[in-house]
CSV table of C-alpha atoms in Angstrom, one decimal:
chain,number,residue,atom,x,y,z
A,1,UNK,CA,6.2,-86.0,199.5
A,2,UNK,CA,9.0,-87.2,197.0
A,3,UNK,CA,9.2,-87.3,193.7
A,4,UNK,CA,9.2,-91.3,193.9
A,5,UNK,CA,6.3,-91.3,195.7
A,6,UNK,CA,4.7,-89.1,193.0
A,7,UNK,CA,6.0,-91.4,190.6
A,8,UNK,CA,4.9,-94.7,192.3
A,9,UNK,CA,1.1,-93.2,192.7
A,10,UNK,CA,0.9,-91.8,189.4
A,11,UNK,CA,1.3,-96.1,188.3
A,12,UNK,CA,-1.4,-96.7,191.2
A,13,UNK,CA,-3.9,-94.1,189.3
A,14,UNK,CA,-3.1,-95.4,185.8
A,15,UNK,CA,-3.8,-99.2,186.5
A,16,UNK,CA,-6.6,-97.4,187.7
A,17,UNK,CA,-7.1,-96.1,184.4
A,18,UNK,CA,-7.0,-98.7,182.6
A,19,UNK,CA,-9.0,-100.8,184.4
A,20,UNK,CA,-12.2,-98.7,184.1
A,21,UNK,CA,-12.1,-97.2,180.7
A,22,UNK,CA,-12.1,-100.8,179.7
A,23,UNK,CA,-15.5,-100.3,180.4
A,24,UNK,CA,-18.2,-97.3,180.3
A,25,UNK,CA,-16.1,-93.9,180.3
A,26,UNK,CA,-18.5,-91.8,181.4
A,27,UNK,CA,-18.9,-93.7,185.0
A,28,UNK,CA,-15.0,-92.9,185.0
A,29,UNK,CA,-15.7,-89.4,185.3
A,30,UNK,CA,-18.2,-90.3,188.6
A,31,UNK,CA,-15.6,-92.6,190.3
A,32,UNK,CA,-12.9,-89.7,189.3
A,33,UNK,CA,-15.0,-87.3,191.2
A,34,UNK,CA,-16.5,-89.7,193.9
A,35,UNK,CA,-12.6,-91.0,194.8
A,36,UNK,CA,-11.2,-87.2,194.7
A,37,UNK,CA,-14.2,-85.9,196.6
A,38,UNK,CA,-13.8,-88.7,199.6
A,39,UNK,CA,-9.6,-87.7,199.7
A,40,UNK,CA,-10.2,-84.4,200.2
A,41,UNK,CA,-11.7,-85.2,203.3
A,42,UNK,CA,-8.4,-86.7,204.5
A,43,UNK,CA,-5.6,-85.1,206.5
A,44,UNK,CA,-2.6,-86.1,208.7
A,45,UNK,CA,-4.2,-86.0,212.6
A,46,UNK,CA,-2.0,-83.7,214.8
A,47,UNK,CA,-2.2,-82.8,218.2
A,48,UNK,CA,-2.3,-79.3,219.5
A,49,UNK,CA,1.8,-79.7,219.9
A,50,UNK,CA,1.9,-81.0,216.5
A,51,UNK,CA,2.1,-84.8,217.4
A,52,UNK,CA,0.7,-87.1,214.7
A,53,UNK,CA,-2.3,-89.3,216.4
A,54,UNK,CA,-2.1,-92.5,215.6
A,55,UNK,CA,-5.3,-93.2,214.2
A,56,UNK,CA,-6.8,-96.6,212.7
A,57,UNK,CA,-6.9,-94.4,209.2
A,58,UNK,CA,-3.6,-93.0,209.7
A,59,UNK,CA,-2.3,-95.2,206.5
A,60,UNK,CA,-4.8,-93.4,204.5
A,61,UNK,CA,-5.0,-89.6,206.1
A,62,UNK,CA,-1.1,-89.7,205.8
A,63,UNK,CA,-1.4,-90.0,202.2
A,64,UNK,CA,-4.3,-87.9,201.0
A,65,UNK,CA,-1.5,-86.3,198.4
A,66,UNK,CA,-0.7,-88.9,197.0
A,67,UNK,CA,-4.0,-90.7,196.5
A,68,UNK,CA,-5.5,-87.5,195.3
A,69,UNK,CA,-3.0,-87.1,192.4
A,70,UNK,CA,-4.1,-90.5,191.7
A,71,UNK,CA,-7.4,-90.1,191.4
A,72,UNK,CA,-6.4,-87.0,189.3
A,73,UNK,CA,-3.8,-88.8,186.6
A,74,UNK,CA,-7.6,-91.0,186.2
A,75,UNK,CA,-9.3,-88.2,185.2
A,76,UNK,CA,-6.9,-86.6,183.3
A,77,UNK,CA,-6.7,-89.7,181.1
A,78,UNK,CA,-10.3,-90.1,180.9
A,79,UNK,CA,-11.1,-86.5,179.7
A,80,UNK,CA,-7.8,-87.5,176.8
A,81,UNK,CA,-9.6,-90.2,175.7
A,82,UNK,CA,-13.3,-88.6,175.4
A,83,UNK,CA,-10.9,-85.0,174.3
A,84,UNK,CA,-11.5,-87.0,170.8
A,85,UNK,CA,-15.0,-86.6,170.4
A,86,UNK,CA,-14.3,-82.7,171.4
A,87,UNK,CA,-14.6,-79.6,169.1
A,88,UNK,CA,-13.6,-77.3,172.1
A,89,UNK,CA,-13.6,-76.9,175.7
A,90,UNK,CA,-15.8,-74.3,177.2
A,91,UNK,CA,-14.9,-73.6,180.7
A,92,UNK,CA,-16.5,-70.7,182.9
A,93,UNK,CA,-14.4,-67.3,183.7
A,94,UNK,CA,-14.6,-68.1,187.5
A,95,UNK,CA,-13.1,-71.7,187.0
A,96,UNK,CA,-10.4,-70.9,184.9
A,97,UNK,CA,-9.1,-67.7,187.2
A,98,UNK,CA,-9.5,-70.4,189.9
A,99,UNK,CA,-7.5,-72.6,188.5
A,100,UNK,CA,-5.2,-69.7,187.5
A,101,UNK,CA,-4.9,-69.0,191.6
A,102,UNK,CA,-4.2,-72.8,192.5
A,103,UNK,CA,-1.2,-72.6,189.1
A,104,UNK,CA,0.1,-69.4,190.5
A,105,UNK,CA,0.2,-71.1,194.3
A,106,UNK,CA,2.0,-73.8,193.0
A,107,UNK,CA,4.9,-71.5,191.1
A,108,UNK,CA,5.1,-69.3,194.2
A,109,UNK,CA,5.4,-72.7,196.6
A,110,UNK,CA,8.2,-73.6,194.6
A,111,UNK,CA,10.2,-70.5,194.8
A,112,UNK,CA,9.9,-70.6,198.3
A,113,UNK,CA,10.9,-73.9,199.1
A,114,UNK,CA,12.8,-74.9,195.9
A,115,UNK,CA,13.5,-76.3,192.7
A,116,UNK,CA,12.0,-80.0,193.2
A,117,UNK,CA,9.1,-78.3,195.3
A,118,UNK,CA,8.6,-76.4,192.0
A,119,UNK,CA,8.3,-79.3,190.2
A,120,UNK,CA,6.3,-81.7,192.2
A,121,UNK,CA,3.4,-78.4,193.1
A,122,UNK,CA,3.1,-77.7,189.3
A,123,UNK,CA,2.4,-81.6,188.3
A,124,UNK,CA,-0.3,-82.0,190.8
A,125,UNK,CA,-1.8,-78.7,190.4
A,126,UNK,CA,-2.0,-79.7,186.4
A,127,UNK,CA,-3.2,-83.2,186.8
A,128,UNK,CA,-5.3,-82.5,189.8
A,129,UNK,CA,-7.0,-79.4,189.5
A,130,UNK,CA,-7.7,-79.5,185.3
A,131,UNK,CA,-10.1,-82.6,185.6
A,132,UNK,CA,-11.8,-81.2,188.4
A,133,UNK,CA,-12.8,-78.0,186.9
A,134,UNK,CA,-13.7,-80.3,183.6
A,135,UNK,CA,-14.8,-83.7,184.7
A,136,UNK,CA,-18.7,-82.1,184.8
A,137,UNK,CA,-18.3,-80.2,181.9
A,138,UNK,CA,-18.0,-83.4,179.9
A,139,UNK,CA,-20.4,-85.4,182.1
A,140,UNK,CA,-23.3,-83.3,182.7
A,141,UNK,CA,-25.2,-82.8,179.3
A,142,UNK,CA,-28.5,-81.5,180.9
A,143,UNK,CA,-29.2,-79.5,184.5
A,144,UNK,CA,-31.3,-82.7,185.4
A,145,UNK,CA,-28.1,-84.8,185.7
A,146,UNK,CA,-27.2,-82.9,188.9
A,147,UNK,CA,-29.5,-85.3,190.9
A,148,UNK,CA,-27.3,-88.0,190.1
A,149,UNK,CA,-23.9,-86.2,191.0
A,150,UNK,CA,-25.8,-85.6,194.1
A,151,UNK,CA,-26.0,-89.3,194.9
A,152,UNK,CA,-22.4,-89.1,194.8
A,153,UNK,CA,-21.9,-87.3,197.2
A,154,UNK,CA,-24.5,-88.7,199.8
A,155,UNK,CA,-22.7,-92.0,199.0
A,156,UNK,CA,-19.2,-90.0,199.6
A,157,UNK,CA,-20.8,-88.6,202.5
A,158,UNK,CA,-21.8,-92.2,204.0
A,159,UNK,CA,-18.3,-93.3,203.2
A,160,UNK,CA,-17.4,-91.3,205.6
A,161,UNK,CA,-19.7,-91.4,208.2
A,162,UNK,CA,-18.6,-95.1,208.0
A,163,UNK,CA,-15.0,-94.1,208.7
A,164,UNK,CA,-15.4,-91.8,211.6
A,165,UNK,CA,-17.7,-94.5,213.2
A,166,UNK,CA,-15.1,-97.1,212.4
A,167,UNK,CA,-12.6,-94.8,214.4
A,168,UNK,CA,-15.1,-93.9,216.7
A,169,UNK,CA,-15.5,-97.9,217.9
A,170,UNK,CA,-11.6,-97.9,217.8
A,171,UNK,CA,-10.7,-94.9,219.5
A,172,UNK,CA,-13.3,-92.2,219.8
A,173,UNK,CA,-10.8,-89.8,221.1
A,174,UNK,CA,-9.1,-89.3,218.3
A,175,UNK,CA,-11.8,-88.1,216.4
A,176,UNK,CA,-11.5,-84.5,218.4
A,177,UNK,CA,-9.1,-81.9,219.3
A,178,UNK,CA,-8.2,-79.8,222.3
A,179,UNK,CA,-9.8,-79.3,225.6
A,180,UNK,CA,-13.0,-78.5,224.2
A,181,UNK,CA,-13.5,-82.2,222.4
A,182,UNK,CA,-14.2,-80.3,219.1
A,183,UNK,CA,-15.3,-83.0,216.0
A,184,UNK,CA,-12.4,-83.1,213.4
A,185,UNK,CA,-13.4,-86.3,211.9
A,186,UNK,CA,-10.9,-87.7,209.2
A,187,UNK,CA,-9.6,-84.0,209.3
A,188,UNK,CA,-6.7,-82.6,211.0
A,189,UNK,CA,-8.7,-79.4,212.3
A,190,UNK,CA,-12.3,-79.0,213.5
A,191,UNK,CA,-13.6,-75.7,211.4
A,192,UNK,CA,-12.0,-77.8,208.2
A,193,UNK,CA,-14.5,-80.8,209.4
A,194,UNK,CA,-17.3,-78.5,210.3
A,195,UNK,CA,-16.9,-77.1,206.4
A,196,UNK,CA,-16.7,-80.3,205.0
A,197,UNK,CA,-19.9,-81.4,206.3
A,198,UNK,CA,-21.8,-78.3,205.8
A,199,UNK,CA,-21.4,-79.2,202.5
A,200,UNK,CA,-22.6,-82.4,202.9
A,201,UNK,CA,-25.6,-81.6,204.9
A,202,UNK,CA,-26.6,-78.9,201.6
A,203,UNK,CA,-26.3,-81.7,198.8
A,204,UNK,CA,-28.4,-83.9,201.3
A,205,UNK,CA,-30.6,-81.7,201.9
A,206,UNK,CA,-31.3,-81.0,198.0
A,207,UNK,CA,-32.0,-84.9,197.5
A,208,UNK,CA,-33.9,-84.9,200.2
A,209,UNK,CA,-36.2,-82.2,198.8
A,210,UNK,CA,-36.1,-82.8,195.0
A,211,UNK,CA,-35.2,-86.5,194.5
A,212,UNK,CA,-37.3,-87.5,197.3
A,213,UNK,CA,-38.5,-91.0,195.1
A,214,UNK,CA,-35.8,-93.7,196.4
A,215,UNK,CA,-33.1,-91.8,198.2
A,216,UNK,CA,-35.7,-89.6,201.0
A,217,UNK,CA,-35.2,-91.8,203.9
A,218,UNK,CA,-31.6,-92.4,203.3
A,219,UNK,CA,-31.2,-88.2,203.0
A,220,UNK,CA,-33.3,-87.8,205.9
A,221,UNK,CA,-31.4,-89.9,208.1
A,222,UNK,CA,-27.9,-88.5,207.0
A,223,UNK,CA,-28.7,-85.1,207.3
A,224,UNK,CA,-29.5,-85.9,210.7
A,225,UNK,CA,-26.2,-87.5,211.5
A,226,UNK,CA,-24.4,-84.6,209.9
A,227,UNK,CA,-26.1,-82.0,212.3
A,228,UNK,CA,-24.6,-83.8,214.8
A,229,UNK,CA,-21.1,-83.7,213.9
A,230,UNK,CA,-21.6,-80.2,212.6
A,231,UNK,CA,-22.8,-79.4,216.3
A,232,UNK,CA,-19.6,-81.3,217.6
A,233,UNK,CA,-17.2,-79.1,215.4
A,234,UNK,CA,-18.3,-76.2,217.2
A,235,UNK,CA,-17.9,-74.4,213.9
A,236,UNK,CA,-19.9,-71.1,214.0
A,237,UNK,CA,-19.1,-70.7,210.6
A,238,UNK,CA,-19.4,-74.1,209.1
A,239,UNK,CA,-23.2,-73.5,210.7
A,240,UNK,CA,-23.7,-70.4,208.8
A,241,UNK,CA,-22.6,-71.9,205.6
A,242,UNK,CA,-25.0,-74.4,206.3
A,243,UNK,CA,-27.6,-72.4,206.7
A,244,UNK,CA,-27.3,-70.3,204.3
A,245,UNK,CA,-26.8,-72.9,201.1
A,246,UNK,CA,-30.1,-74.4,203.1
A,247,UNK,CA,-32.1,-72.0,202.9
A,248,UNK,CA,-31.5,-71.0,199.0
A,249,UNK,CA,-31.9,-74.4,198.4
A,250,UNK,CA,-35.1,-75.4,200.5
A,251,UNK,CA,-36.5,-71.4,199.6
A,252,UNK,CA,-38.5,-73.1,196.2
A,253,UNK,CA,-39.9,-75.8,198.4
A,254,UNK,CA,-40.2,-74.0,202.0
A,255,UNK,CA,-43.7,-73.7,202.2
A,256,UNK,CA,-44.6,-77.7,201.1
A,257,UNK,CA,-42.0,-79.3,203.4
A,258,UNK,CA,-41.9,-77.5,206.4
A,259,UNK,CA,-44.1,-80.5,207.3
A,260,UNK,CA,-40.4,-82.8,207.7
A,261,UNK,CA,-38.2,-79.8,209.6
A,262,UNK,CA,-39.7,-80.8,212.8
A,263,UNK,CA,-39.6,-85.1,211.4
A,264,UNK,CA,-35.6,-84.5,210.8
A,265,UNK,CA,-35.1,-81.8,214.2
A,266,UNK,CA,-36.7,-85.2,215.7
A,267,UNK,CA,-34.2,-87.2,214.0
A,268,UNK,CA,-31.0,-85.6,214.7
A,269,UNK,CA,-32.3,-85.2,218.3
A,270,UNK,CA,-32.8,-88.6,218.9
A,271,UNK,CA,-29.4,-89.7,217.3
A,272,UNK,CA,-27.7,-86.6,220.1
A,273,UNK,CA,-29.1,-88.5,222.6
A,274,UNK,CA,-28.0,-91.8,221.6
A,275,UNK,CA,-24.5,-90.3,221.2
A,276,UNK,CA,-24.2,-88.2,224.4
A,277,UNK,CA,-26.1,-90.4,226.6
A,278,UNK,CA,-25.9,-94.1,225.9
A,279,UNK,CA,-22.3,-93.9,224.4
A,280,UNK,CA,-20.7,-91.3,226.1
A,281,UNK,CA,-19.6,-88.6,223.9
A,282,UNK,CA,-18.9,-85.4,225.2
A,283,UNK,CA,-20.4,-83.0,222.5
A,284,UNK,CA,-19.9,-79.4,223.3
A,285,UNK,CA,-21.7,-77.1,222.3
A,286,UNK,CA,-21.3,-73.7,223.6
A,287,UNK,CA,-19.0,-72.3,221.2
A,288,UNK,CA,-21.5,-71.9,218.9
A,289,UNK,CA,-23.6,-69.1,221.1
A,290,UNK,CA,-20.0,-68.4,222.1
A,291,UNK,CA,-20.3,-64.0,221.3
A,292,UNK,CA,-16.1,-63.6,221.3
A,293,UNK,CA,-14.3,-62.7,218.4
A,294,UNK,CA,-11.0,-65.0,217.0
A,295,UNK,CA,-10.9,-63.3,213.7
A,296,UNK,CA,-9.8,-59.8,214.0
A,297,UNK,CA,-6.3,-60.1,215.6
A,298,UNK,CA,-5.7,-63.5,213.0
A,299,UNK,CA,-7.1,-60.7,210.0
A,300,UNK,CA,-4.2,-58.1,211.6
A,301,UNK,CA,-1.6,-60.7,211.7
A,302,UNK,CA,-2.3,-61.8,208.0
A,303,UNK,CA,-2.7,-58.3,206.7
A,304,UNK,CA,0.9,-57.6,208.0
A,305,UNK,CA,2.7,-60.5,206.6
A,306,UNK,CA,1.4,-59.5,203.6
A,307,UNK,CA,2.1,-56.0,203.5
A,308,UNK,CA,5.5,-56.6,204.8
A,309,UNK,CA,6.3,-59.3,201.6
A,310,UNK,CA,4.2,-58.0,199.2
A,311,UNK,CA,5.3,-59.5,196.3
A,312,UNK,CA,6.0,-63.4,197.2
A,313,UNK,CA,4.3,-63.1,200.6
A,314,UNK,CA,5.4,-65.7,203.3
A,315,UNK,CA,4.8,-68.5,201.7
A,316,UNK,CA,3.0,-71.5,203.5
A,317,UNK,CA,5.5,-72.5,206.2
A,318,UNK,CA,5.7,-69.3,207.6
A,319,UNK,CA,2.0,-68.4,207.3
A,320,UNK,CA,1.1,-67.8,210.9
A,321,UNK,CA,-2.8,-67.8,210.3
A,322,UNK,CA,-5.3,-68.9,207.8
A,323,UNK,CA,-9.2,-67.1,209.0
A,324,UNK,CA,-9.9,-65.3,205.6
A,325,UNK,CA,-9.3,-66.6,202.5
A,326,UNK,CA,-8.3,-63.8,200.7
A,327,UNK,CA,-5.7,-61.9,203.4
A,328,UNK,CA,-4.1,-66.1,203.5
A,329,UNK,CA,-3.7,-65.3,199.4
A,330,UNK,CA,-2.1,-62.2,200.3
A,331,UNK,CA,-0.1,-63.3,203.6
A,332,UNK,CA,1.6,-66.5,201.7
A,333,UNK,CA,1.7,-65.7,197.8
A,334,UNK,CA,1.7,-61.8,197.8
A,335,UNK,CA,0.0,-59.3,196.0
A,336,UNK,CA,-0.3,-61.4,192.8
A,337,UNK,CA,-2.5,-63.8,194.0
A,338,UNK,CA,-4.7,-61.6,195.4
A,339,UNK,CA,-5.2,-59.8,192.9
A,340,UNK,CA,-6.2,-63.5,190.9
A,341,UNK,CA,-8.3,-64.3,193.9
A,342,UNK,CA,-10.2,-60.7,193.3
A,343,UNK,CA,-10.8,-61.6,189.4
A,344,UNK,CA,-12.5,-65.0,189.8
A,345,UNK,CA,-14.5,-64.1,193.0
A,346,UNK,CA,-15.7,-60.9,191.0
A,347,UNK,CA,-16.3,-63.5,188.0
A,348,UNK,CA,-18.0,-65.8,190.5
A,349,UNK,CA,-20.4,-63.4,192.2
A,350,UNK,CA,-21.6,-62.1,188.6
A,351,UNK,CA,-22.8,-65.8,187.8
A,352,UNK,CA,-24.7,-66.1,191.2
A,353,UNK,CA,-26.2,-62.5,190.0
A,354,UNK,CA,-26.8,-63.6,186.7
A,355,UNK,CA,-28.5,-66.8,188.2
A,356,UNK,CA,-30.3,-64.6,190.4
A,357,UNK,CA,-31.9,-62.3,187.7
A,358,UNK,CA,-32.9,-65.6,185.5
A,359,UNK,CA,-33.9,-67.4,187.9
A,360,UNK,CA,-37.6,-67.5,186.5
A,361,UNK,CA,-36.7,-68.1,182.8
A,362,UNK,CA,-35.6,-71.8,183.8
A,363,UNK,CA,-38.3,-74.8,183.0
A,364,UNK,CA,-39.4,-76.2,186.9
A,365,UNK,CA,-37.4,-79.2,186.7
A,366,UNK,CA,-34.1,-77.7,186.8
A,367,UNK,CA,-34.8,-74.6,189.0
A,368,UNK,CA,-33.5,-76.7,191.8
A,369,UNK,CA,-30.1,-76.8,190.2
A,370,UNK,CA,-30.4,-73.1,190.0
A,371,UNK,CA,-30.9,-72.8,193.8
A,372,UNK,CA,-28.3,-75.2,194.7
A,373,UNK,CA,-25.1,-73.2,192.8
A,374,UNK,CA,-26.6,-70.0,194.5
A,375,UNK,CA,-26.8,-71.1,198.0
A,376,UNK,CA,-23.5,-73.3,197.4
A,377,UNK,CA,-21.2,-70.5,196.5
A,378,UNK,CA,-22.7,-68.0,198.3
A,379,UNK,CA,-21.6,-70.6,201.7
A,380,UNK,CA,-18.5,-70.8,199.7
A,381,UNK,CA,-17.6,-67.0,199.7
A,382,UNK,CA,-19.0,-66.4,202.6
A,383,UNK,CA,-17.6,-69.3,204.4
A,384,UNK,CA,-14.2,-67.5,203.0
A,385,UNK,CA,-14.3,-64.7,204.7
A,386,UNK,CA,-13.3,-66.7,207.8
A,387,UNK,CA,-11.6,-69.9,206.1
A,388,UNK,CA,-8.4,-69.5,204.6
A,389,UNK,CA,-9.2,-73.0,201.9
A,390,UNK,CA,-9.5,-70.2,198.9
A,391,UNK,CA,-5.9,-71.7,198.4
A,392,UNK,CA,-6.1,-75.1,199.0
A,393,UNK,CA,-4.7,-77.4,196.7
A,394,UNK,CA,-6.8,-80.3,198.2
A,395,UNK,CA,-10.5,-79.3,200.2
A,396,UNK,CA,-13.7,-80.4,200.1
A,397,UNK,CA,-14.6,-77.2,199.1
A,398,UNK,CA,-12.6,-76.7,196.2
A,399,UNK,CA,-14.6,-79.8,194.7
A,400,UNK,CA,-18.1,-78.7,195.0
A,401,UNK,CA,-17.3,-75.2,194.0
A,402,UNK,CA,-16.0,-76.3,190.6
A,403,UNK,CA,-19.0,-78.3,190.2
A,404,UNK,CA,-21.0,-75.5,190.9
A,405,UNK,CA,-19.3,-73.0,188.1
A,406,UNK,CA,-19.8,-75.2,185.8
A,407,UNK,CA,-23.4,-75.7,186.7
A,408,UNK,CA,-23.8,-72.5,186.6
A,409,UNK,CA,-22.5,-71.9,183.1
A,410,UNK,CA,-24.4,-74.7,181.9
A,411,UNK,CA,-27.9,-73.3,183.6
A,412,UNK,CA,-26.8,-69.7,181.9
A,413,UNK,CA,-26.9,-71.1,178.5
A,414,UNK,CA,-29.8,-72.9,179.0
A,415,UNK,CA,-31.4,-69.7,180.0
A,416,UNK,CA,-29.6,-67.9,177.1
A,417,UNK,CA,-31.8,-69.7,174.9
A,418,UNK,CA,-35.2,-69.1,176.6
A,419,UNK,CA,-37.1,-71.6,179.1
A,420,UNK,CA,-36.9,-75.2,178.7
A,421,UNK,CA,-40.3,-77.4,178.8
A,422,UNK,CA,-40.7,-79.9,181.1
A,423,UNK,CA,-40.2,-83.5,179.9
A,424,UNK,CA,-40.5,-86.9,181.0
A,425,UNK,CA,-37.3,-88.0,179.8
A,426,UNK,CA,-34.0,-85.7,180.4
A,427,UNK,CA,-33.7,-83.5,177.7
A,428,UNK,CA,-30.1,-82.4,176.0
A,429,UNK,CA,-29.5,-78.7,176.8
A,430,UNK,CA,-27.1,-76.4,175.3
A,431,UNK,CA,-23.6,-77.3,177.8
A,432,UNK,CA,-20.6,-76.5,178.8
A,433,UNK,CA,-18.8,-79.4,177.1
A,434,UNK,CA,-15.4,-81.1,176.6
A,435,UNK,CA,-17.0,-82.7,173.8
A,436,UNK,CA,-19.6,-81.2,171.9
């Protein structure tokens, strides 16, 4: 990317700007997070031999850098403009050694690959990465508000069910990769799509359990659709992530709504059928049982590179794997990010710990939220171990997990200040604010 298209974009995300902080600020902050959310799931398609595909989306998956900045010069000037009404930021340990990693990345990018590299890495890291570790800070004022972050991403995730099928009617083949006919969706890689709708599949799961009034049905059916295309990954771990953040999340309500497991196994069955039979797809899945393992020799490899540059590391053109987030730290940036990457997952696994022993001191209504930061990072770290986006400056995952520290700051509060009643009406709750 050059420095003219970063300049030309960041115009694109102030007329942005301006156009909806002319009206209601605070739905800034949800199309800020709704527009960065649906980008992340973006990427260039390559072939195996590094051939771009060209795909109906191509226009749009070629830019994902530059739309994403965009997105993030709009919520950087909406969190300016509400900084006004702010008496201090409060921001959790875990996000800000986070962001710390992502600031460091950037710094270490541009001393392997120069001076304007430098530049460009450290202005999007800034303008993209500060807004999303404070958008929900500023937006959600009480643990009930998750339900309606949680819309946004059902609706994200429909927006992109919409794009894969629009691609899917165009060309269906370029929706998979290798021999195998793996699912990469919108994504340049089939474990990054199997992530990114693991994800998904948890927040639709948690609306279809706990905001079951008007959105049920519309959970219900795309959960189902997301099995499917996390079946077609072929992503073993993308699965387990899945079913891990599921199960936290569906634990509270297991033993009332076991009656829909076998209504939405139906579902997704039926809709397999449809897509294997009547139109043709090719789903394959026997990787999934597949026993063999592709992680230790890729865990070797890293480990070397890292050991053999241990200060700068590789950086990320000579990175020859990616399978564990922490050994990529170590294999590209050098011992100094690892060492960040150590501090804010230690800092992250005391909150799920913390959330964990408090768990009963929350009221009932925002238990839920509770549940859904432990069984999200928890997929998160775990998904890690084999997933090398710890340093991604644009993923999927990188979004939900800052939504989920600060959650999880907000619920500790709450809980620092004994239980909350029930209410009717959403009640204010001590928060992790950019404005309190």
């Amino acid at each position: 990317m050059t420095t003219l298209l970063y300049l030309a974009w960041l115009g694109i995300g102030l007329a942005l700007l301006l156009v909806l902080l002319l009206g209601r600020t605070r739905n800034a902050n949800l199309i800020f997070f709704a527009g960065i959310l649906f980008v992340s799931g973006l990427a260039t398609p390559l072939s195996l031999s590094d051939i771009v595909e060209q795909t109906f989306w191509l226009p749009v998956q070629s830019r994902r850098s530059e739309l994403f900045l965009a997105f993030g010069l709009m919520g950087t000037a909406a969190l300016l403009l509400q900084s006004r009404r702010a008496n201090r930021v409060d921001l959790s340990l875990a996000s800000m050694f986070y962001f710390l990693s992502l600031l460091y990345a950037a710094l270490l990018r541009g001393y392997h690959e120069g001076a304007l590299v430098l530049f460009e890495s450290t202005v999007f890291c800034v303008f993209t990465v500060i807004p999303l570790a404070l958008w929900s800070s500023n937006y959600v004022q009480s643990p009930n508000n998750l339900a309606i972050i949680q819309r946004v991403i059902l609706l994200v995730n429909i927006l992109t069910i919409g794009f894969v099928a629009v691609q899917f009617v165009q060309d269906s083949s370029m929706l998979t990769l290798g021999n195998a006919n793996r699912f990469r969706g919108l994504l340049s890689n089939p474990q990054h799509a199997g992530v990114q709708f693991a994800l998904f599949s948890a927040s639709a799961l948690w609306i279809m359990l706990h905001d079951k009034a008007r959105y049920f049905t519309v959970a219900l059916a795309v959960l189902a659709v997301n099995g499917v295309l996390l079946l077609w990954s072929g992503s073993r771990t993308s699965m387990a992530m899945f079913l891990l953040a599921g199960g936290v999340i569906a634990y509270p309500r297991l033993g009332r709504q076991a009656i829909y497991l076998p209504l939405f196994g139906l579902i997704g069955f039926g809709v397999y059928s449809i897509v294997t039979t009547k139109l043709g797809v090719d789903i394959q899945t026997d990787r999934l049982a597949a026993g063999g393992n592709t992680r230790s020799e890729a865990w070797r490899m890293l480990i070397r590179q890292g050991v053999n540059n241990p200060l700068t590391g590789v950086g990320v053109g000579d990175s020859e794997k990616s399978e564990n987030g922490w050994l990529y730290g170590f294999a590209t940036y050098g011992i100094g990010m690892l060492a960040i990457q150590l501090i804010w997952t230690a800092a992250a696994i005391r909150e799920i710990l913390v959330l964990v022993r408090r768990r009963n001191r929350f009221a009932p209504e925002i238990r839920p939220t509770a549940y859904y930061c432990i069984g999200i990072l928890l997929a998160y770290f775990g998904g890690a171990v084999f997933e090398g986006y710890l340093i991604s400056r644009v993923s999927t995952p990188m979004c939900i997990a800052f939504l989920a520290f600060t959650l999880t700051l907000l619920l500790r509060k709450t809980a620092d200040v004994g239980s909350v009643q029930p209410s009717k009406k959403p009640t204010t709750y001590p928060h992790a604010s950019y404005g309190a």
